[in-house]
Amino acid sequence: MHINPVIIIKSQREIEQLKRSNVIVAEVLQELKGMIIPGRTTQELDRVAEAIILSKGGVPAFKGYRNYPATICVSINEEVVHGIPGPRKLREGDIVSIDVGVNLNGYFGDAAITVPVGEVDQGAKRLLEVTERALYIGIEMARVGNRLFDISHAIQKWVEGKGFSVVREFVGHGIGKNLHEEPQIPNFGSPGQGPRLEKGMVFALEPMVNEGTFEVKILSDGWTVVTADGKRSAHFEHTIVITDGQAEILSIL
Ligand code: MF3
Ligand code: CO
Protein backbone atom coordinates (compact mmCIF):
# COMPACT_ATOMS: atom_id res chain seq x y z
CA MET A 1 0.00 0.00 0.00
CA HIS A 2 1.27 3.43 -0.85
CA ILE A 3 1.79 5.70 2.15
CA ASN A 4 -0.13 8.45 0.36
CA PRO A 5 -2.44 6.75 -2.09
CA VAL A 6 -4.01 8.96 -4.74
CA ILE A 7 -7.71 8.31 -4.36
CA ILE A 8 -9.73 9.47 -7.34
CA ILE A 9 -12.84 11.49 -6.50
CA LYS A 10 -15.69 10.64 -8.87
CA SER A 11 -18.04 13.21 -10.39
CA GLN A 12 -21.81 12.83 -10.15
CA ARG A 13 -21.84 11.74 -13.79
CA GLU A 14 -19.23 9.05 -13.13
CA ILE A 15 -21.12 7.83 -10.08
CA GLU A 16 -24.19 7.38 -12.28
CA GLN A 17 -22.12 5.27 -14.69
CA LEU A 18 -20.75 3.23 -11.80
CA LYS A 19 -24.29 2.72 -10.52
CA ARG A 20 -25.31 1.27 -13.88
CA SER A 21 -22.48 -1.26 -13.97
CA ASN A 22 -23.06 -2.21 -10.34
CA VAL A 23 -26.77 -2.74 -10.95
CA ILE A 24 -25.82 -5.35 -13.54
CA VAL A 25 -23.58 -7.00 -10.94
CA ALA A 26 -26.51 -7.05 -8.50
CA GLU A 27 -28.84 -8.51 -11.13
CA VAL A 28 -26.36 -11.30 -11.86
CA LEU A 29 -25.96 -12.09 -8.16
CA GLN A 30 -29.73 -12.18 -7.68
CA GLU A 31 -30.14 -14.55 -10.61
CA LEU A 32 -27.27 -16.84 -9.54
CA LYS A 33 -28.51 -16.95 -5.95
CA GLY A 34 -31.73 -18.48 -7.24
CA MET A 35 -29.73 -21.17 -9.06
CA ILE A 36 -27.86 -22.41 -5.98
CA ILE A 37 -29.07 -25.98 -5.53
CA PRO A 38 -27.31 -29.32 -4.96
CA GLY A 39 -26.07 -30.74 -8.27
CA ARG A 40 -25.57 -27.38 -9.96
CA THR A 41 -22.12 -27.07 -11.50
CA THR A 42 -20.12 -23.92 -11.01
CA GLN A 43 -19.60 -23.55 -14.76
CA GLU A 44 -23.38 -23.38 -15.25
CA LEU A 45 -23.38 -20.37 -12.94
CA ASP A 46 -20.54 -18.84 -14.92
CA ARG A 47 -22.32 -19.25 -18.25
CA VAL A 48 -25.51 -17.63 -16.97
CA ALA A 49 -23.53 -14.75 -15.46
CA GLU A 50 -21.74 -14.09 -18.72
CA ALA A 51 -24.97 -14.24 -20.74
CA ILE A 52 -26.70 -11.73 -18.48
CA ILE A 53 -23.75 -9.31 -18.52
CA LEU A 54 -23.42 -9.42 -22.31
CA SER A 55 -27.19 -9.06 -22.81
CA LYS A 56 -27.03 -5.76 -20.91
CA GLY A 57 -24.17 -4.42 -22.95
CA GLY A 58 -21.51 -5.05 -20.34
CA VAL A 59 -18.28 -7.01 -20.38
CA PRO A 60 -17.21 -9.49 -17.67
CA ALA A 61 -14.56 -7.59 -15.74
CA PHE A 62 -12.62 -10.52 -14.32
CA LYS A 63 -12.26 -12.51 -17.55
CA GLY A 64 -8.80 -11.87 -18.91
CA TYR A 65 -7.79 -9.81 -15.87
CA ARG A 66 -4.27 -11.15 -15.25
CA ASN A 67 -5.41 -14.04 -17.45
CA TYR A 68 -8.26 -15.05 -15.12
CA PRO A 69 -10.23 -17.54 -17.28
CA ALA A 70 -13.89 -17.00 -16.27
CA THR A 71 -16.65 -14.46 -15.68
CA ILE A 72 -17.23 -15.15 -11.98
CA CYS A 73 -15.22 -16.45 -9.06
CA VAL A 74 -16.91 -19.34 -7.22
CA SER A 75 -15.33 -20.33 -3.93
CA ILE A 76 -16.73 -23.27 -1.96
CA ASN A 77 -16.24 -24.02 1.77
CA GLU A 78 -12.48 -23.74 2.55
CA GLU A 79 -11.96 -21.80 -0.66
CA VAL A 80 -11.67 -18.13 0.27
CA VAL A 81 -11.80 -16.28 -3.07
CA HIS A 82 -10.87 -16.65 -6.76
CA GLY A 83 -12.18 -20.19 -7.23
CA ILE A 84 -12.42 -20.97 -10.95
CA PRO A 85 -15.76 -22.29 -12.28
CA GLY A 86 -15.71 -25.83 -13.65
CA PRO A 87 -17.53 -29.19 -13.57
CA ARG A 88 -17.63 -29.37 -9.76
CA LYS A 89 -21.17 -29.83 -8.45
CA LEU A 90 -22.52 -27.96 -5.45
CA ARG A 91 -23.54 -30.24 -2.59
CA GLU A 92 -26.09 -29.88 0.17
CA GLY A 93 -24.38 -28.25 3.15
CA ASP A 94 -21.77 -26.33 1.13
CA ILE A 95 -21.34 -22.60 1.39
CA VAL A 96 -20.50 -20.91 -1.89
CA SER A 97 -19.11 -17.45 -2.51
CA ILE A 98 -19.96 -15.87 -5.86
CA ASP A 99 -17.97 -12.81 -6.93
CA VAL A 100 -19.03 -10.83 -10.02
CA GLY A 101 -17.36 -7.94 -11.84
CA VAL A 102 -18.78 -5.91 -14.74
CA ASN A 103 -17.31 -3.29 -17.05
CA LEU A 104 -20.03 -1.12 -18.59
CA ASN A 105 -18.82 1.70 -20.84
CA GLY A 106 -15.47 1.76 -19.05
CA TYR A 107 -16.90 1.90 -15.53
CA PHE A 108 -16.57 -1.04 -13.18
CA GLY A 109 -18.89 -2.80 -10.75
CA ASP A 110 -17.84 -5.48 -8.24
CA ALA A 111 -19.76 -7.38 -5.56
CA ALA A 112 -19.91 -10.78 -3.92
CA ILE A 113 -22.22 -12.85 -1.74
CA THR A 114 -21.83 -16.16 0.06
CA VAL A 115 -24.86 -18.42 0.07
CA PRO A 116 -25.76 -21.76 1.64
CA VAL A 117 -26.52 -24.78 -0.54
CA GLY A 118 -29.69 -26.32 0.86
CA GLU A 119 -29.52 -26.89 4.61
CA VAL A 120 -26.20 -25.99 6.21
CA ASP A 121 -24.95 -26.50 9.77
CA GLN A 122 -25.19 -23.91 12.53
CA GLY A 123 -21.50 -23.01 12.18
CA ALA A 124 -21.94 -22.14 8.53
CA LYS A 125 -24.99 -20.00 9.28
CA ARG A 126 -23.05 -18.09 11.90
CA LEU A 127 -20.06 -17.60 9.60
CA LEU A 128 -22.29 -16.15 6.87
CA GLU A 129 -24.15 -13.86 9.28
CA VAL A 130 -20.96 -12.55 10.88
CA THR A 131 -19.29 -11.94 7.52
CA GLU A 132 -22.27 -10.16 5.94
CA ARG A 133 -22.64 -8.06 9.07
CA ALA A 134 -18.90 -7.26 8.91
CA LEU A 135 -19.45 -5.77 5.46
CA TYR A 136 -22.31 -3.58 6.73
CA ILE A 137 -20.27 -2.49 9.75
CA GLY A 138 -17.53 -1.43 7.33
CA ILE A 139 -20.06 0.45 5.20
CA GLU A 140 -21.36 2.19 8.31
CA MET A 141 -17.84 3.49 9.04
CA ALA A 142 -17.32 4.69 5.46
CA ARG A 143 -18.25 8.32 5.98
CA VAL A 144 -16.74 11.77 5.50
CA GLY A 145 -14.47 12.66 8.41
CA ASN A 146 -13.52 9.10 9.24
CA ARG A 147 -10.18 7.67 8.13
CA LEU A 148 -9.74 4.67 5.89
CA PHE A 149 -8.56 2.28 8.58
CA ASP A 150 -11.54 3.13 10.77
CA ILE A 151 -13.36 0.87 8.29
CA SER A 152 -10.66 -1.80 8.55
CA HIS A 153 -10.55 -1.70 12.34
CA ALA A 154 -14.32 -1.91 12.77
CA ILE A 155 -14.48 -4.99 10.57
CA GLN A 156 -11.60 -6.70 12.35
CA LYS A 157 -12.96 -5.94 15.82
CA TRP A 158 -16.41 -7.30 14.96
CA VAL A 159 -15.11 -10.45 13.31
CA GLU A 160 -12.52 -11.33 15.95
CA GLY A 161 -15.06 -10.56 18.68
CA LYS A 162 -17.16 -13.35 17.19
CA GLY A 163 -14.22 -15.78 17.30
CA PHE A 164 -13.43 -15.72 13.58
CA SER A 165 -10.41 -14.29 11.72
CA VAL A 166 -9.95 -11.85 8.84
CA VAL A 167 -7.81 -12.69 5.84
CA ARG A 168 -4.74 -10.46 5.59
CA GLU A 169 -3.41 -11.15 2.11
CA PHE A 170 -6.44 -9.95 0.14
CA VAL A 171 -8.11 -6.59 0.61
CA GLY A 172 -10.85 -4.30 -0.63
CA HIS A 173 -10.02 -1.56 -3.10
CA GLY A 174 -10.94 1.65 -4.81
CA ILE A 175 -12.89 1.12 -8.04
CA GLY A 176 -13.90 3.30 -10.97
CA LYS A 177 -12.47 3.34 -14.48
CA ASN A 178 -10.34 0.43 -13.29
CA LEU A 179 -11.38 -2.67 -11.35
CA HIS A 180 -8.67 -1.99 -8.80
CA GLU A 181 -7.71 1.55 -7.85
CA GLU A 182 -6.09 3.06 -4.80
CA PRO A 183 -6.55 2.70 -1.95
CA GLN A 184 -6.15 -0.87 -0.80
CA ILE A 185 -8.66 -1.47 1.99
CA PRO A 186 -7.51 -4.10 4.48
CA ASN A 187 -10.07 -5.78 6.71
CA PHE A 188 -7.79 -5.22 9.71
CA GLY A 189 -5.93 -2.21 11.05
CA SER A 190 -5.66 0.58 13.60
CA PRO A 191 -8.39 3.21 14.00
CA GLY A 192 -7.59 6.85 13.25
CA GLN A 193 -5.05 5.89 10.58
CA GLY A 194 -4.97 6.24 6.81
CA PRO A 195 -6.35 8.89 4.47
CA ARG A 196 -9.44 10.88 5.36
CA LEU A 197 -12.57 9.81 3.52
CA GLU A 198 -14.10 12.31 1.12
CA LYS A 199 -17.38 12.59 -0.72
CA GLY A 200 -17.16 10.95 -4.16
CA MET A 201 -14.67 8.23 -3.25
CA VAL A 202 -15.86 4.82 -4.49
CA PHE A 203 -14.76 1.67 -2.71
CA ALA A 204 -15.28 -2.07 -3.00
CA LEU A 205 -15.34 -3.34 0.58
CA GLU A 206 -14.90 -7.08 0.79
CA PRO A 207 -14.31 -8.80 4.12
CA MET A 208 -13.07 -12.38 3.85
CA VAL A 209 -13.71 -14.20 7.12
CA ASN A 210 -12.29 -17.55 8.20
CA GLU A 211 -13.58 -20.00 10.81
CA GLY A 212 -10.03 -20.84 11.88
CA THR A 213 -6.65 -19.31 11.10
CA PHE A 214 -6.43 -16.18 8.93
CA GLU A 215 -3.64 -17.80 6.94
CA VAL A 216 -4.30 -18.81 3.36
CA LYS A 217 -2.52 -20.49 0.49
CA ILE A 218 -2.98 -20.59 -3.26
CA LEU A 219 -3.70 -23.84 -5.10
CA SER A 220 -1.60 -25.02 -8.05
CA ASP A 221 -4.17 -23.58 -10.50
CA GLY A 222 -2.54 -20.26 -9.62
CA TRP A 223 -5.85 -18.69 -8.51
CA THR A 224 -7.88 -20.53 -5.91
CA VAL A 225 -7.19 -19.13 -2.45
CA VAL A 226 -7.90 -21.64 0.35
CA THR A 227 -7.59 -21.48 4.12
CA ALA A 228 -4.31 -22.90 5.41
CA ASP A 229 -6.16 -25.09 7.95
CA GLY A 230 -8.95 -26.30 5.64
CA LYS A 231 -11.69 -24.66 7.70
CA ARG A 232 -14.41 -22.68 5.94
CA SER A 233 -14.36 -19.09 4.76
CA ALA A 234 -17.00 -16.56 3.67
CA HIS A 235 -16.87 -13.39 1.57
CA PHE A 236 -19.29 -10.51 1.00
CA GLU A 237 -18.57 -7.44 -1.13
CA HIS A 238 -20.34 -4.24 -2.13
CA THR A 239 -19.27 -1.25 -4.18
CA ILE A 240 -20.15 1.94 -2.29
CA VAL A 241 -19.79 5.69 -2.72
CA ILE A 242 -18.94 8.10 0.09
CA THR A 243 -21.62 10.82 0.42
CA ASP A 244 -22.36 13.64 2.87
CA GLY A 245 -24.23 11.17 5.06
CA GLN A 246 -24.33 7.38 5.08
CA ALA A 247 -22.42 5.78 2.20
CA GLU A 248 -24.60 4.75 -0.74
CA ILE A 249 -24.40 1.11 -1.85
CA LEU A 250 -24.13 1.03 -5.64
CA SER A 251 -24.25 -2.76 -6.07
CA ILE A 252 -27.93 -3.17 -5.19
CA LEU A 253 -31.07 -3.08 -7.31
N1 MF3 B 1 -13.71 -9.10 -6.19
C1 MF3 B 1 -12.40 -9.53 -6.53
C2 MF3 B 1 -11.51 -8.37 -6.57
O1 MF3 B 1 -11.76 -7.44 -6.46
C3 MF3 B 1 -12.30 -10.41 -7.69
C4 MF3 B 1 -11.15 -10.31 -8.59
S1 MF3 B 1 -11.02 -11.75 -9.47
C5 MF3 B 1 -9.99 -11.48 -10.73
O2 MF3 B 1 -10.60 -8.05 -6.49
F1 MF3 B 1 -10.03 -12.47 -11.49
F2 MF3 B 1 -10.35 -10.43 -11.38
F3 MF3 B 1 -8.78 -11.26 -10.27
CO1 CO C 1 -13.30 -6.63 -5.37
XYZ file of C-alpha atoms and ligand atoms in Angstrom:
266
model
C 0.000 0.000 0.000
C 1.269 3.433 -0.849
C 1.791 5.697 2.148
C -0.128 8.448 0.363
C -2.435 6.754 -2.088
C -4.011 8.963 -4.744
C -7.712 8.308 -4.356
C -9.733 9.471 -7.344
C -12.841 11.492 -6.496
C -15.689 10.643 -8.875
C -18.042 13.208 -10.387
C -21.810 12.831 -10.148
C -21.843 11.739 -13.788
C -19.227 9.055 -13.130
C -21.120 7.834 -10.077
C -24.191 7.382 -12.282
C -22.117 5.270 -14.688
C -20.747 3.231 -11.796
C -24.291 2.721 -10.522
C -25.313 1.271 -13.882
C -22.483 -1.264 -13.973
C -23.059 -2.206 -10.338
C -26.772 -2.740 -10.950
C -25.822 -5.354 -13.544
C -23.578 -6.997 -10.941
C -26.506 -7.049 -8.500
C -28.838 -8.509 -11.129
C -26.365 -11.295 -11.857
C -25.962 -12.092 -8.160
C -29.731 -12.176 -7.683
C -30.136 -14.553 -10.613
C -27.274 -16.841 -9.538
C -28.506 -16.951 -5.955
C -31.735 -18.483 -7.244
C -29.732 -21.167 -9.061
C -27.860 -22.408 -5.981
C -29.069 -25.984 -5.528
C -27.312 -29.316 -4.958
C -26.069 -30.744 -8.267
C -25.572 -27.382 -9.960
C -22.117 -27.070 -11.504
C -20.121 -23.917 -11.006
C -19.597 -23.546 -14.763
C -23.379 -23.376 -15.251
C -23.379 -20.371 -12.940
C -20.536 -18.838 -14.924
C -22.324 -19.251 -18.252
C -25.507 -17.632 -16.968
C -23.527 -14.754 -15.464
C -21.735 -14.088 -18.718
C -24.969 -14.244 -20.742
C -26.696 -11.725 -18.485
C -23.754 -9.311 -18.523
C -23.425 -9.423 -22.310
C -27.193 -9.055 -22.806
C -27.029 -5.765 -20.909
C -24.172 -4.424 -22.954
C -21.508 -5.051 -20.338
C -18.279 -7.015 -20.380
C -17.207 -9.493 -17.673
C -14.555 -7.588 -15.738
C -12.616 -10.521 -14.322
C -12.262 -12.514 -17.549
C -8.796 -11.868 -18.908
C -7.790 -9.814 -15.873
C -4.267 -11.147 -15.255
C -5.410 -14.044 -17.454
C -8.264 -15.050 -15.123
C -10.231 -17.541 -17.279
C -13.888 -16.999 -16.269
C -16.649 -14.456 -15.679
C -17.233 -15.151 -11.984
C -15.220 -16.447 -9.063
C -16.907 -19.339 -7.216
C -15.331 -20.332 -3.926
C -16.732 -23.274 -1.963
C -16.237 -24.018 1.771
C -12.475 -23.741 2.554
C -11.957 -21.798 -0.661
C -11.672 -18.131 0.273
C -11.799 -16.278 -3.068
C -10.871 -16.649 -6.757
C -12.185 -20.190 -7.226
C -12.421 -20.974 -10.953
C -15.763 -22.287 -12.284
C -15.711 -25.831 -13.649
C -17.529 -29.187 -13.573
C -17.630 -29.371 -9.762
C -21.174 -29.828 -8.455
C -22.519 -27.961 -5.451
C -23.539 -30.239 -2.586
C -26.089 -29.878 0.170
C -24.377 -28.246 3.154
C -21.765 -26.327 1.135
C -21.344 -22.597 1.388
C -20.498 -20.913 -1.888
C -19.108 -17.452 -2.514
C -19.961 -15.872 -5.857
C -17.967 -12.813 -6.934
C -19.026 -10.830 -10.015
C -17.358 -7.944 -11.841
C -18.776 -5.912 -14.740
C -17.309 -3.295 -17.048
C -20.032 -1.123 -18.587
C -18.816 1.696 -20.840
C -15.469 1.758 -19.046
C -16.897 1.901 -15.530
C -16.569 -1.044 -13.182
C -18.889 -2.805 -10.753
C -17.843 -5.475 -8.242
C -19.756 -7.376 -5.562
C -19.910 -10.778 -3.918
C -22.220 -12.853 -1.744
C -21.833 -16.158 0.061
C -24.864 -18.422 0.074
C -25.761 -21.757 1.640
C -26.522 -24.776 -0.542
C -29.691 -26.320 0.855
C -29.518 -26.892 4.605
C -26.197 -25.986 6.215
C -24.948 -26.498 9.767
C -25.185 -23.909 12.529
C -21.496 -23.009 12.185
C -21.936 -22.143 8.529
C -24.993 -20.000 9.277
C -23.049 -18.091 11.904
C -20.063 -17.597 9.600
C -22.290 -16.155 6.872
C -24.146 -13.864 9.284
C -20.965 -12.553 10.880
C -19.294 -11.942 7.517
C -22.267 -10.156 5.943
C -22.643 -8.059 9.072
C -18.897 -7.259 8.910
C -19.451 -5.768 5.461
C -22.312 -3.583 6.729
C -20.269 -2.491 9.748
C -17.534 -1.430 7.328
C -20.058 0.452 5.197
C -21.362 2.188 8.315
C -17.838 3.493 9.042
C -17.319 4.694 5.456
C -18.251 8.319 5.981
C -16.745 11.769 5.503
C -14.474 12.662 8.414
C -13.519 9.096 9.244
C -10.184 7.670 8.128
C -9.735 4.667 5.891
C -8.557 2.284 8.584
C -11.540 3.129 10.768
C -13.362 0.870 8.291
C -10.659 -1.796 8.550
C -10.554 -1.696 12.336
C -14.319 -1.905 12.771
C -14.483 -4.987 10.569
C -11.603 -6.701 12.354
C -12.959 -5.939 15.815
C -16.407 -7.300 14.963
C -15.106 -10.453 13.308
C -12.521 -11.332 15.946
C -15.056 -10.562 18.681
C -17.159 -13.352 17.187
C -14.224 -15.775 17.304
C -13.428 -15.718 13.575
C -10.413 -14.293 11.723
C -9.951 -11.851 8.841
C -7.807 -12.694 5.841
C -4.736 -10.458 5.592
C -3.405 -11.151 2.106
C -6.439 -9.946 0.137
C -8.113 -6.593 0.610
C -10.854 -4.304 -0.628
C -10.019 -1.560 -3.097
C -10.938 1.654 -4.808
C -12.891 1.123 -8.036
C -13.903 3.303 -10.972
C -12.472 3.343 -14.481
C -10.339 0.433 -13.285
C -11.381 -2.673 -11.354
C -8.672 -1.985 -8.803
C -7.714 1.546 -7.853
C -6.086 3.059 -4.802
C -6.555 2.700 -1.945
C -6.146 -0.865 -0.804
C -8.659 -1.466 1.991
C -7.506 -4.098 4.478
C -10.067 -5.780 6.714
C -7.794 -5.215 9.708
C -5.928 -2.215 11.053
C -5.661 0.584 13.605
C -8.391 3.207 14.001
C -7.590 6.847 13.249
C -5.050 5.894 10.577
C -4.969 6.243 6.812
C -6.354 8.887 4.470
C -9.445 10.882 5.363
C -12.565 9.809 3.519
C -14.098 12.310 1.123
C -17.382 12.589 -0.719
C -17.162 10.952 -4.160
C -14.672 8.225 -3.252
C -15.858 4.824 -4.493
C -14.756 1.668 -2.708
C -15.282 -2.068 -3.004
C -15.344 -3.338 0.585
C -14.895 -7.085 0.786
C -14.311 -8.803 4.118
C -13.068 -12.382 3.845
C -13.706 -14.197 7.123
C -12.286 -17.554 8.200
C -13.575 -19.999 10.814
C -10.031 -20.842 11.884
C -6.653 -19.313 11.099
C -6.430 -16.183 8.928
C -3.641 -17.803 6.942
C -4.300 -18.808 3.360
C -2.516 -20.495 0.493
C -2.979 -20.586 -3.264
C -3.699 -23.839 -5.100
C -1.604 -25.024 -8.049
C -4.166 -23.579 -10.503
C -2.545 -20.257 -9.625
C -5.852 -18.691 -8.513
C -7.884 -20.526 -5.913
C -7.191 -19.132 -2.454
C -7.901 -21.638 0.353
C -7.592 -21.481 4.115
C -4.307 -22.903 5.411
C -6.163 -25.090 7.947
C -8.950 -26.298 5.640
C -11.695 -24.656 7.697
C -14.405 -22.680 5.937
C -14.356 -19.086 4.759
C -17.002 -16.562 3.672
C -16.868 -13.387 1.573
C -19.289 -10.508 1.000
C -18.572 -7.441 -1.130
C -20.340 -4.237 -2.127
C -19.272 -1.252 -4.179
C -20.150 1.938 -2.290
C -19.787 5.693 -2.720
C -18.941 8.098 0.094
C -21.616 10.815 0.419
C -22.361 13.643 2.867
C -24.228 11.174 5.058
C -24.327 7.382 5.078
C -22.425 5.780 2.198
C -24.599 4.747 -0.739
C -24.398 1.113 -1.851
C -24.127 1.031 -5.643
C -24.251 -2.760 -6.074
C -27.931 -3.166 -5.187
C -31.074 -3.081 -7.306
N -13.712 -9.101 -6.190
C -12.399 -9.533 -6.528
C -11.511 -8.365 -6.568
O -11.758 -7.440 -6.465
C -12.301 -10.407 -7.688
C -11.148 -10.307 -8.585
S -11.018 -11.747 -9.471
C -9.990 -11.478 -10.734
O -10.601 -8.047 -6.495
F -10.030 -12.472 -11.490
F -10.353 -10.427 -11.380
F -8.783 -11.259 -10.272
Co -13.303 -6.635 -5.365
